[in-house]
């Protein structure tokens, strides 16, 4: 793998037997022992992920919050200090530039956490839009490593390594200056698995030691290192979208079914708001649904058919490790979005029947 | 990586066990390892006919669907139905758990395959790249 970036944990991944793949230009483990085992560990105990490939952009200055409000679809004005919000950055036509987390660290300091595959595109976009505001934007991605400890025992395990009372970090809140065995980190109660858990932002040179400490502290509780494979199955079951699958530059958040994160009724403007308002008024022509199949497994990109007619495409498909069922998300024409609607998925040469079910395949298990 | 003796191999990591004019097809240890947890084996149908290099069937791992190519022209005469219930058996013992058996139409095609020694060398070269 040439021209592939390595996270600070690369040597540790190799040492732990990680199966390394090229993921969005980063050499990262797809799995260690197996996707299913790692998936179940996160649902039942805990798992540790290296998410250092994620991008971080720090926005500082008087208009940091006003800028964030203009940049993302969700209502940043509702945030208090240390609170976090999920939303999308849209382009003028309502397509999604990226989905991201907005951390209000302070009145004039906002951290944007963006997808690895989009860091360059996003930073260019953010920098361009920032010109109209009295702010500084800094791409801190290379100076930031990130670990994610996810699972019902995550808090208990991490608590053994810090004096800070983790119970005081509420869901979708963060705390700066959390000392984990002498290493200062930004810790947030967030995640991408549908379980309770924490994201830990640290200095790259301290990441490996931190990972070792967490692995050691969680060993007896069943925590194992986890790769990107189960990260995808976990987020999918919990109905958390993935950029490039459920939405992209050509799929709007309304079509992807994530209108909850698009606040069209606020007074403030955001990029893409006019286009999304228009789309809402005119009515959607297609929307994301969840589906279930009795036979076969669907994959990203498979065509959705009604007889000979293509009516949509699969955005994500798996055999769910938790449910043991073949499930998926697809963007289909509106006529097929009702619960119980039937269509077919083209799996290689065959068209296999599928039925629309709730997208909430797995009930999220957050501590709120 | 285990390479079983007495079998023939393809560059796509299928193996072939010849019994008379029949060929049993499976995937190598390298292939099952690369695929990860296998959750579904889509078997071909009995009497289905294939040309050399056709997609015989597919194996689904958690992550992705993987095509299995048939290295020999022929007609399917047996399928390993046990894999429908227990696809993970391919992970556990890829050489014992064959996928399908074809009646060969042209046995001279066997010369296109590698023996165990050649396959081991092929894997070693792939590893170096």
Short mmCIF file of C-alpha atoms in Angstrom, two decimals:
data_model
loop_
_atom_site.label_atom_id
_atom_site.label_comp_id
_atom_site.label_asym_id
_atom_site.label_seq_id
_atom_site.Cartn_x
_atom_site.Cartn_y
_atom_site.Cartn_z
CA UNK A 1 0.00 0.00 0.00
CA UNK A 2 1.79 3.04 -1.27
CA UNK A 3 0.69 6.64 -0.76
CA UNK A 4 -1.44 5.52 2.13
CA UNK A 5 -1.25 7.48 5.34
CA UNK A 6 -0.61 5.79 8.64
CA UNK A 7 -2.20 6.77 11.92
CA UNK A 8 0.01 6.95 15.04
CA UNK A 9 -1.39 3.54 16.01
CA UNK A 10 -0.19 1.75 12.88
CA UNK A 11 2.49 -0.32 14.62
CA UNK A 12 0.04 -1.28 17.35
CA UNK A 13 -2.49 -2.47 14.77
CA UNK A 14 0.16 -4.70 13.24
CA UNK A 15 1.25 -5.96 16.62
CA UNK A 16 -2.36 -6.84 17.51
CA UNK A 17 -2.80 -8.74 14.25
CA UNK A 18 -5.05 -6.22 12.53
CA UNK A 19 -5.88 -6.92 8.91
CA UNK A 20 -4.81 -3.66 7.34
CA UNK A 21 -6.65 -2.18 4.36
CA UNK A 22 -6.60 1.11 2.48
CA UNK A 23 -9.52 3.05 3.90
CA UNK A 24 -10.03 6.50 2.38
CA UNK A 25 -6.28 6.80 1.92
CA UNK A 26 -5.46 5.52 5.39
CA UNK A 27 -3.89 2.21 6.35
CA UNK A 28 -6.33 0.98 8.99
CA UNK A 29 -7.46 -2.40 10.28
CA UNK A 30 -10.69 -3.73 8.79
CA UNK A 31 -10.70 -6.28 11.61
CA UNK A 32 -8.47 -8.07 14.11
CA UNK A 33 -10.07 -11.41 14.94
CA UNK A 34 -13.32 -11.07 13.01
CA UNK A 35 -16.03 -8.53 12.24
CA UNK A 36 -18.80 -10.54 13.94
CA UNK A 37 -16.88 -11.05 17.15
CA UNK A 38 -15.85 -7.39 17.31
CA UNK A 39 -19.41 -6.31 16.56
CA UNK A 40 -20.81 -8.38 19.43
CA UNK A 41 -18.09 -7.16 21.81
CA UNK A 42 -19.23 -3.57 21.28
CA UNK A 43 -22.90 -4.45 21.76
CA UNK A 44 -22.26 -6.48 24.91
CA UNK A 45 -19.04 -5.20 26.51
CA UNK A 46 -16.79 -2.70 24.80
CA UNK A 47 -14.47 -2.14 21.87
CA UNK A 48 -11.63 0.23 21.11
CA UNK A 49 -11.39 1.89 17.71
CA UNK A 50 -8.64 3.93 16.12
CA UNK A 51 -10.45 6.81 14.46
CA UNK A 52 -7.42 9.04 14.05
CA UNK A 53 -8.16 9.32 10.35
CA UNK A 54 -11.14 11.58 11.12
CA UNK A 55 -10.58 15.26 10.41
CA UNK A 56 -10.70 18.11 12.91
CA UNK A 57 -11.15 21.74 11.96
CA UNK A 58 -10.99 24.35 14.69
CA UNK A 59 -12.95 27.55 14.17
CA UNK A 60 -12.05 30.45 16.43
CA UNK A 61 -13.12 34.05 16.69
CA UNK A 62 -16.04 36.29 17.44
CA UNK A 63 -18.25 34.84 14.75
CA UNK A 64 -17.34 31.17 15.27
CA UNK A 65 -20.86 30.21 16.28
CA UNK A 66 -22.53 32.35 13.65
CA UNK A 67 -20.32 30.71 11.06
CA UNK A 68 -21.14 27.20 12.28
CA UNK A 69 -24.81 28.10 12.14
CA UNK A 70 -24.43 29.19 8.50
CA UNK A 71 -22.34 26.14 7.62
CA UNK A 72 -24.51 23.32 8.96
CA UNK A 73 -28.15 22.28 8.63
CA UNK A 74 -28.81 21.80 12.32
CA UNK A 75 -29.49 24.58 14.83
CA UNK A 76 -26.15 25.43 16.40
CA UNK A 77 -27.74 28.29 18.36
CA UNK A 78 -29.29 25.76 20.75
CA UNK A 79 -25.86 24.67 21.99
CA UNK A 80 -24.32 25.63 25.28
CA UNK A 81 -20.59 25.40 25.97
CA UNK A 82 -19.26 21.80 25.92
CA UNK A 83 -22.29 20.63 23.98
CA UNK A 84 -22.12 18.77 20.66
CA UNK A 85 -24.45 18.64 17.69
CA UNK A 86 -24.69 16.38 14.67
CA UNK A 87 -25.54 17.92 11.31
CA UNK A 88 -24.65 18.19 7.65
CA UNK A 89 -22.83 20.75 5.58
CA UNK A 90 -24.81 21.16 2.40
CA UNK A 91 -23.96 22.76 -0.90
CA UNK A 92 -26.21 25.44 -2.42
CA UNK A 93 -28.37 22.83 -4.14
CA UNK A 94 -28.95 20.91 -0.92
CA UNK A 95 -26.58 18.02 -1.63
CA UNK A 96 -24.40 16.98 1.27
CA UNK A 97 -20.76 18.11 1.33
CA UNK A 98 -20.23 16.09 4.50
CA UNK A 99 -21.88 15.14 7.75
CA UNK A 100 -20.11 16.24 10.87
CA UNK A 101 -20.10 16.88 14.59
CA UNK A 102 -20.05 20.45 15.85
CA UNK A 103 -18.40 20.86 19.26
CA UNK A 104 -19.12 24.14 20.99
CA UNK A 105 -15.97 24.22 23.12
CA UNK A 106 -16.57 27.86 24.05
CA UNK A 107 -18.34 30.96 22.79
CA UNK A 108 -15.57 31.69 20.31
CA UNK A 109 -14.15 28.21 19.78
CA UNK A 110 -15.93 25.56 17.74
CA UNK A 111 -14.49 22.22 16.70
CA UNK A 112 -15.79 20.53 13.55
CA UNK A 113 -15.17 16.80 13.27
CA UNK A 114 -15.39 15.63 9.68
CA UNK A 115 -14.97 12.47 7.63
CA UNK A 116 -11.47 11.29 6.73
CA UNK A 117 -12.27 10.85 3.05
CA UNK A 118 -13.54 14.42 2.86
CA UNK A 119 -10.92 16.36 4.85
CA UNK A 120 -9.34 18.16 1.89
CA UNK A 121 -12.66 18.88 0.18
CA UNK A 122 -14.25 20.00 3.45
CA UNK A 123 -11.37 22.21 4.48
CA UNK A 124 -11.39 23.95 1.12
CA UNK A 125 -15.16 24.41 1.41
CA UNK A 126 -15.00 25.67 4.99
CA UNK A 127 -12.12 28.03 4.23
CA UNK A 128 -13.95 29.50 1.27
CA UNK A 129 -17.15 30.07 3.24
CA UNK A 130 -15.19 31.42 6.22
CA UNK A 131 -13.99 34.45 4.26
CA UNK A 132 -17.21 36.30 4.96
CA UNK A 133 -16.85 35.85 8.71
CA UNK A 134 -14.58 37.26 11.38
CA UNK A 135 -12.97 33.93 12.24
CA UNK A 136 -9.86 31.80 11.87
CA UNK A 137 -10.11 28.23 10.63
CA UNK A 138 -7.36 25.72 11.23
CA UNK A 139 -7.07 22.16 9.97
CA UNK A 140 -5.83 20.29 13.03
CA UNK A 141 -6.28 16.83 11.58
CA UNK A 142 -2.59 15.99 11.50
CA UNK A 143 -2.02 17.13 15.07
CA UNK A 144 -4.93 15.15 16.46
CA UNK A 145 -5.27 11.44 17.10
CA UNK A 146 -8.62 10.00 18.05
CA UNK A 147 -9.66 6.87 19.87
CA UNK A 148 -13.20 5.67 20.38
CA UNK A 149 -14.17 3.42 23.25
CA UNK A 150 -17.66 2.14 22.60
CA UNK A 151 -19.97 -0.24 24.40
CA UNK A 152 -22.01 -0.58 27.59
CA UNK A 153 -18.88 -1.09 29.72
CA UNK A 154 -17.00 1.81 28.12
CA UNK A 155 -17.57 4.23 30.97
CA UNK A 156 -16.61 1.75 33.66
CA UNK A 157 -13.38 0.88 31.85
CA UNK A 158 -12.34 4.43 31.03
CA UNK A 159 -13.20 5.58 34.55
CA UNK A 160 -10.37 3.42 35.96
CA UNK A 161 -7.90 5.62 34.06
CA UNK A 162 -9.03 9.11 35.02
CA UNK A 163 -9.91 11.21 38.07
CA UNK A 164 -12.56 13.11 36.15
CA UNK A 165 -16.06 11.83 36.94
CA UNK A 166 -17.16 10.59 33.54
CA UNK A 167 -20.80 10.49 34.63
CA UNK A 168 -20.65 14.28 34.52
CA UNK A 169 -19.98 14.22 30.81
CA UNK A 170 -23.54 13.92 29.51
CA UNK A 171 -24.57 12.39 26.20
CA UNK A 172 -23.36 14.57 23.32
CA UNK A 173 -21.26 16.72 25.64
CA UNK A 174 -17.51 17.02 25.92
CA UNK A 175 -14.85 18.09 28.36
CA UNK A 176 -11.44 19.51 27.60
CA UNK A 177 -8.38 18.83 29.72
CA UNK A 178 -9.45 15.39 30.87
CA UNK A 179 -6.31 13.71 32.17
CA UNK A 180 -6.10 10.03 31.34
CA UNK A 181 -3.11 8.63 33.24
CA UNK A 182 -1.27 11.89 32.88
CA UNK A 183 -2.19 12.59 29.27
CA UNK A 184 -4.44 15.52 28.57
CA UNK A 185 -7.32 14.81 26.22
CA UNK A 186 -10.58 16.17 24.93
CA UNK A 187 -13.21 13.59 25.80
CA UNK A 188 -16.74 13.50 24.41
CA UNK A 189 -19.63 11.19 25.08
CA UNK A 190 -20.40 10.44 21.45
CA UNK A 191 -19.95 7.58 19.09
CA UNK A 192 -20.93 5.85 15.94
CA UNK A 193 -22.11 2.45 17.08
CA UNK A 194 -25.47 3.00 18.77
CA UNK A 195 -23.90 2.23 22.14
CA UNK A 196 -22.79 4.44 24.97
CA UNK A 197 -19.18 5.46 24.63
CA UNK A 198 -16.51 8.10 24.36
CA UNK A 199 -14.34 9.66 21.72
CA UNK A 200 -10.93 10.65 23.00
CA UNK A 201 -8.91 13.30 21.16
CA UNK A 202 -5.24 13.25 22.04
CA UNK A 203 -1.76 14.12 20.87
CA UNK A 204 -0.56 11.73 18.16
CA UNK A 205 2.56 10.85 20.15
CA UNK A 206 0.47 9.77 23.12
CA UNK A 207 -2.13 7.77 21.22
CA UNK A 208 -0.40 4.40 21.31
CA UNK A 209 0.21 4.53 25.05
CA UNK A 210 -3.39 5.55 25.64
CA UNK A 211 -4.67 2.72 23.48
CA UNK A 212 -2.50 0.23 25.38
CA UNK A 213 -3.76 1.55 28.71
CA UNK A 214 -7.39 1.24 27.62
CA UNK A 215 -6.88 -2.22 26.17
CA UNK A 216 -5.23 -3.33 29.40
CA UNK A 217 -7.89 -1.71 31.60
CA UNK A 218 -10.70 -3.30 29.62
CA UNK A 219 -9.20 -6.70 29.00
CA UNK A 220 -10.94 -8.50 31.85
CA UNK A 221 -14.22 -6.81 31.03
CA UNK A 222 -14.19 -8.15 27.50
CA UNK A 223 -13.00 -5.04 25.66
CA UNK A 224 -11.20 -5.88 22.44
CA UNK A 225 -9.61 -3.81 19.69
CA UNK A 226 -12.07 -3.32 16.84
CA UNK A 227 -11.60 -2.56 13.17
CA UNK A 228 -13.54 -0.52 10.66
CA UNK A 229 -15.56 -3.52 9.49
CA UNK A 230 -17.69 -3.73 12.60
CA UNK A 231 -17.80 0.04 12.86
CA UNK A 232 -19.82 -0.08 9.65
CA UNK A 233 -22.15 -2.91 10.67
CA UNK A 234 -22.72 -1.27 14.07
CA UNK A 235 -23.54 2.18 12.75
CA UNK A 236 -25.76 0.70 10.07
CA UNK A 237 -27.88 -1.32 12.52
CA UNK A 238 -28.27 1.80 14.65
CA UNK A 239 -29.52 3.78 11.63
CA UNK A 240 -26.52 6.09 11.57
CA UNK A 241 -25.72 7.23 8.02
CA UNK A 242 -22.39 6.97 6.26
CA UNK A 243 -21.22 9.65 3.89
CA UNK A 244 -20.87 8.21 0.39
CA UNK A 245 -23.58 5.66 1.12
CA UNK A 246 -26.72 7.24 2.53
CA UNK A 247 -25.88 10.68 1.23
CA UNK A 248 -23.39 12.51 -0.89
CA UNK A 249 -23.15 15.64 -3.05
CA UNK A 250 -26.19 14.49 -5.04
CA UNK A 251 -28.40 13.16 -2.24
CA UNK A 252 -30.01 15.68 0.09
CA UNK A 253 -30.47 15.04 3.82
CA UNK A 254 -34.26 15.09 3.28
CA UNK A 255 -34.01 12.32 0.71
CA UNK A 256 -31.74 10.40 3.06
CA UNK A 257 -34.46 10.61 5.69
CA UNK A 258 -32.44 12.69 8.13
CA UNK A 259 -34.65 15.76 8.14
CA UNK A 260 -34.51 15.76 11.94
CA UNK A 261 -31.04 17.27 11.59
CA UNK A 262 -32.21 19.91 9.13
CA UNK A 263 -33.81 22.88 10.84
CA UNK A 264 -35.74 24.66 8.13
CA UNK A 265 -37.96 26.59 10.55
CA UNK A 266 -35.25 28.69 12.22
CA UNK A 267 -34.75 32.32 11.28
CA UNK A 268 -31.07 31.87 10.52
CA UNK A 269 -29.93 30.97 7.07
CA UNK A 270 -27.63 28.08 6.22
CA UNK A 271 -26.04 27.00 2.97
CA UNK A 272 -28.55 24.96 1.01
CA UNK A 273 -31.54 26.05 3.05
CA UNK A 274 -33.40 27.60 0.12
CA UNK A 275 -32.92 24.50 -2.01
CA UNK A 276 -34.03 22.19 0.78
CA UNK A 277 -37.07 24.34 1.52
CA UNK A 278 -38.00 24.15 -2.14
CA UNK A 279 -37.53 20.41 -2.17
CA UNK A 280 -39.74 20.08 0.89
CA UNK A 281 -42.46 22.26 -0.60
CA UNK A 282 -42.45 20.48 -3.94
CA UNK A 283 -42.35 17.11 -2.24
CA UNK A 284 -39.68 14.46 -2.37
CA UNK A 285 -39.48 12.16 -5.37
CA UNK A 286 -37.36 9.54 -3.57
CA UNK A 287 -36.43 8.70 -0.01
CA UNK A 288 -34.33 6.35 2.05
CA UNK A 289 -36.06 3.27 3.45
CA UNK A 290 -35.01 0.28 5.48
CA UNK A 291 -35.72 -3.14 4.04
CA UNK A 292 -35.48 -6.78 4.93
CA UNK A 293 -34.86 -9.78 2.69
CA UNK A 294 -35.73 -13.40 3.39
CA UNK A 295 -32.99 -14.63 1.09
CA UNK A 296 -29.72 -13.21 -0.19
CA UNK A 297 -27.69 -10.25 1.00
CA UNK A 298 -27.72 -6.81 -0.57
CA UNK A 299 -24.73 -4.51 -0.91
CA UNK A 300 -24.07 -0.84 -1.53
CA UNK A 301 -24.95 0.03 -5.13
CA UNK A 302 -27.21 -2.92 -5.96
CA UNK A 303 -30.21 -1.84 -8.08
CA UNK A 304 -33.71 -1.86 -6.57
CA UNK A 305 -36.27 -3.12 -9.07
CA UNK A 306 -39.99 -3.34 -9.67
CA UNK A 307 -40.06 -6.01 -12.33
CA UNK A 308 -37.92 -4.66 -15.17
CA UNK A 309 -37.95 -1.10 -13.90
CA UNK A 310 -35.15 0.26 -11.73
CA UNK A 311 -36.74 2.26 -8.91
CA UNK A 312 -33.76 2.95 -6.72
CA UNK A 313 -30.48 1.67 -5.31
CA UNK A 314 -29.13 0.12 -2.16
CA UNK A 315 -27.04 2.48 -0.04
CA UNK A 316 -25.95 -0.07 2.58
CA UNK A 317 -26.67 -3.78 2.93
CA UNK A 318 -25.53 -6.45 5.33
CA UNK A 319 -26.51 -9.56 7.12
CA UNK A 320 -26.97 -7.91 10.49
CA UNK A 321 -24.76 -9.54 13.11
CA UNK A 322 -27.13 -8.53 15.92
CA UNK A 323 -30.41 -9.50 14.25
CA UNK A 324 -29.09 -12.32 12.09
CA UNK A 325 -31.23 -10.96 9.26
CA UNK A 326 -30.45 -9.64 5.81
CA UNK A 327 -31.26 -5.95 5.98
CA UNK A 328 -30.42 -2.79 4.12
CA UNK A 329 -31.06 0.85 3.32
CA UNK A 330 -32.13 1.91 -0.14
CA UNK A 331 -33.14 5.15 -1.80
CA UNK A 332 -36.32 4.43 -3.74
CA UNK A 333 -39.14 6.27 -5.49
CA UNK A 334 -41.77 7.63 -3.10
CA UNK A 335 -44.40 5.11 -4.21
CA UNK A 336 -42.32 2.39 -2.59
CA UNK A 337 -41.54 4.01 0.75
CA UNK A 338 -44.57 2.93 2.78
CA UNK A 339 -43.95 0.39 5.52
CA UNK A 340 -44.56 -3.06 4.07
CA UNK A 341 -43.99 -1.97 0.45
CA UNK A 342 -42.44 -4.67 -1.68
CA UNK A 343 -39.77 -4.53 -4.35
CA UNK A 344 -36.85 -6.59 -5.51
CA UNK A 345 -33.12 -6.23 -5.10
CA UNK A 346 -30.92 -7.26 -7.97
CA UNK A 347 -28.34 -9.53 -6.37
CA UNK A 348 -25.95 -10.52 -9.12
CA UNK A 349 -28.09 -12.36 -11.71
CA UNK A 350 -31.20 -12.78 -9.60
CA UNK A 351 -33.89 -10.42 -8.38
CA UNK A 352 -34.74 -11.25 -4.79
CA UNK A 353 -37.81 -9.97 -2.92
CA UNK A 354 -37.46 -7.33 -0.22
CA UNK A 355 -39.94 -5.59 2.06
CA UNK A 356 -39.83 -2.12 3.60
CA UNK A 357 -39.38 -2.19 7.39
CA UNK A 358 -38.43 0.39 10.00
CA UNK A 359 -34.90 1.77 9.58
CA UNK A 360 -34.40 1.47 13.29
CA UNK A 361 -33.10 -2.04 13.08
CA UNK A 362 -31.42 -1.79 16.45
CA UNK A 363 -32.60 0.21 19.44
CA UNK A 364 -29.84 2.59 20.42
CA UNK A 365 -28.46 2.04 23.87
CA UNK A 366 -27.21 5.49 24.86
CA UNK A 367 -26.90 6.70 28.42
CA UNK A 368 -28.78 9.96 28.48
CA UNK B 1 -1.43 -20.01 5.39
CA UNK B 2 -2.41 -23.63 4.84
CA UNK B 3 -2.13 -25.08 1.34
CA UNK B 4 -3.51 -28.61 1.07
CA UNK B 5 -1.51 -31.08 -1.01
CA UNK B 6 -3.08 -33.03 -3.83
CA UNK B 7 -5.38 -30.21 -4.91
CA UNK B 8 -5.14 -27.85 -7.86
CA UNK B 9 -5.43 -24.09 -7.44
CA UNK B 10 -6.43 -20.99 -9.37
CA UNK B 11 -5.02 -17.47 -9.20
CA UNK B 12 -8.38 -16.44 -7.76
CA UNK B 13 -7.77 -18.80 -4.82
CA UNK B 14 -10.24 -21.53 -5.66
CA UNK B 15 -9.13 -25.14 -5.27
CA UNK B 16 -10.12 -28.15 -7.35
CA UNK B 17 -10.14 -31.79 -6.31
CA UNK B 18 -10.36 -34.16 -9.27
CA UNK B 19 -12.24 -37.45 -8.95
CA UNK B 20 -12.52 -39.17 -12.32
CA UNK B 21 -14.32 -36.74 -14.63
CA UNK B 22 -15.68 -34.77 -11.68
CA UNK B 23 -14.14 -31.71 -10.09
CA UNK B 24 -14.97 -30.55 -6.56
CA UNK B 25 -14.52 -26.82 -6.09
CA UNK B 26 -13.77 -24.91 -2.91
CA UNK B 27 -11.86 -21.85 -1.78
CA UNK B 28 -8.38 -21.81 -0.29
CA UNK B 29 -7.38 -20.96 3.23
CA UNK B 30 -5.96 -17.71 1.87
CA UNK B 31 -9.37 -16.84 0.37
CA UNK B 32 -11.40 -17.58 3.49
CA UNK B 33 -8.94 -15.61 5.58
CA UNK B 34 -9.14 -12.66 3.21
CA UNK B 35 -12.94 -12.71 3.16
CA UNK B 36 -13.34 -12.82 6.91
CA UNK B 37 -16.51 -14.10 8.58
CA UNK B 38 -18.55 -15.93 5.95
CA UNK B 39 -22.29 -15.49 6.48
CA UNK B 40 -23.85 -16.89 3.33
CA UNK B 41 -22.94 -19.20 0.48
CA UNK B 42 -25.02 -18.73 -2.63
CA UNK B 43 -24.80 -22.15 -4.27
CA UNK B 44 -25.24 -22.77 -7.99
CA UNK B 45 -28.08 -24.98 -9.17
CA UNK B 46 -27.79 -28.63 -10.13
CA UNK B 47 -27.53 -29.10 -13.91
CA UNK B 48 -26.51 -25.47 -14.38
CA UNK B 49 -23.82 -25.28 -17.06
CA UNK B 50 -20.82 -22.98 -16.99
CA UNK B 51 -17.93 -22.04 -19.22
CA UNK B 52 -14.38 -21.85 -17.92
CA UNK B 53 -13.91 -18.63 -15.88
CA UNK B 54 -17.67 -18.09 -15.43
CA UNK B 55 -18.93 -16.95 -12.04
CA UNK B 56 -20.06 -20.17 -10.43
CA UNK B 57 -21.60 -18.68 -7.32
CA UNK B 58 -20.92 -16.18 -4.58
CA UNK B 59 -19.75 -16.24 -1.01
CA UNK B 60 -20.92 -13.43 1.23
CA UNK B 61 -18.76 -12.38 4.12
CA UNK B 62 -19.94 -9.81 6.64
CA UNK B 63 -18.24 -7.14 4.60
CA UNK B 64 -18.84 -8.05 0.96
CA UNK B 65 -19.99 -10.43 -1.72
CA UNK B 66 -17.20 -12.42 -3.33
CA UNK B 67 -17.59 -14.15 -6.70
CA UNK B 68 -16.36 -17.70 -7.02
CA UNK B 69 -15.09 -18.49 -10.49
CA UNK B 70 -15.28 -21.89 -12.10
CA UNK B 71 -11.91 -22.77 -13.62
CA UNK B 72 -13.33 -25.59 -15.75
CA UNK B 73 -16.14 -25.78 -18.27
CA UNK B 74 -18.80 -28.15 -17.03
CA UNK B 75 -22.16 -28.94 -15.52
CA UNK B 76 -22.96 -28.79 -11.83
CA UNK B 77 -23.79 -32.26 -10.53
CA UNK B 78 -23.60 -31.73 -6.77
CA UNK B 79 -23.74 -28.81 -4.37
CA UNK B 80 -22.76 -28.79 -0.71
CA UNK B 81 -26.16 -27.98 0.76
CA UNK B 82 -24.82 -28.17 4.31
CA UNK B 83 -23.27 -24.73 3.68
CA UNK B 84 -26.71 -23.15 3.46
CA UNK B 85 -27.16 -23.83 7.14
CA UNK B 86 -23.54 -23.50 8.18
CA UNK B 87 -21.67 -21.10 5.89
CA UNK B 88 -19.06 -20.53 8.60
CA UNK B 89 -17.82 -24.09 7.98
CA UNK B 90 -15.86 -22.63 5.05
CA UNK B 91 -13.92 -20.48 7.52
CA UNK B 92 -13.33 -23.42 9.80
CA UNK B 93 -12.05 -25.86 7.19
CA UNK B 94 -11.96 -24.49 3.65
CA UNK B 95 -10.43 -27.66 2.18
CA UNK B 96 -12.95 -30.07 3.65
CA UNK B 97 -15.97 -27.91 2.91
CA UNK B 98 -16.24 -27.91 -0.85
CA UNK B 99 -18.90 -25.77 -2.51
CA UNK B 100 -19.94 -27.51 -5.71
CA UNK B 101 -18.96 -30.38 -7.95
CA UNK B 102 -18.97 -30.18 -11.74
CA UNK B 103 -18.75 -32.79 -14.43
CA UNK B 104 -15.87 -31.60 -16.55
CA UNK B 105 -16.46 -31.03 -20.26
CA UNK B 106 -12.79 -30.65 -21.09
CA UNK B 107 -10.24 -32.24 -18.79
CA UNK B 108 -7.37 -30.63 -20.69
CA UNK B 109 -8.32 -27.39 -18.89
CA UNK B 110 -6.78 -28.85 -15.73
CA UNK B 111 -3.37 -27.90 -17.11
CA UNK B 112 -4.30 -24.25 -16.56
CA UNK B 113 -4.27 -24.82 -12.80
CA UNK B 114 -1.43 -24.76 -10.28
CA UNK B 115 -0.43 -27.62 -8.05
CA UNK B 116 0.11 -27.03 -4.32
CA UNK B 117 3.79 -26.17 -4.72
CA UNK B 118 3.15 -23.69 -7.52
CA UNK B 119 0.28 -22.14 -5.54
CA UNK B 120 2.48 -21.71 -2.49
CA UNK B 121 4.99 -19.89 -4.67
CA UNK B 122 2.20 -17.79 -6.13
CA UNK B 123 1.06 -16.82 -2.62
CA UNK B 124 4.62 -15.97 -1.59
CA UNK B 125 5.01 -13.70 -4.62
CA UNK B 126 1.67 -12.03 -3.94
CA UNK B 127 2.81 -11.47 -0.36
CA UNK B 128 5.99 -9.71 -1.55
CA UNK B 129 4.06 -7.31 -3.74
#
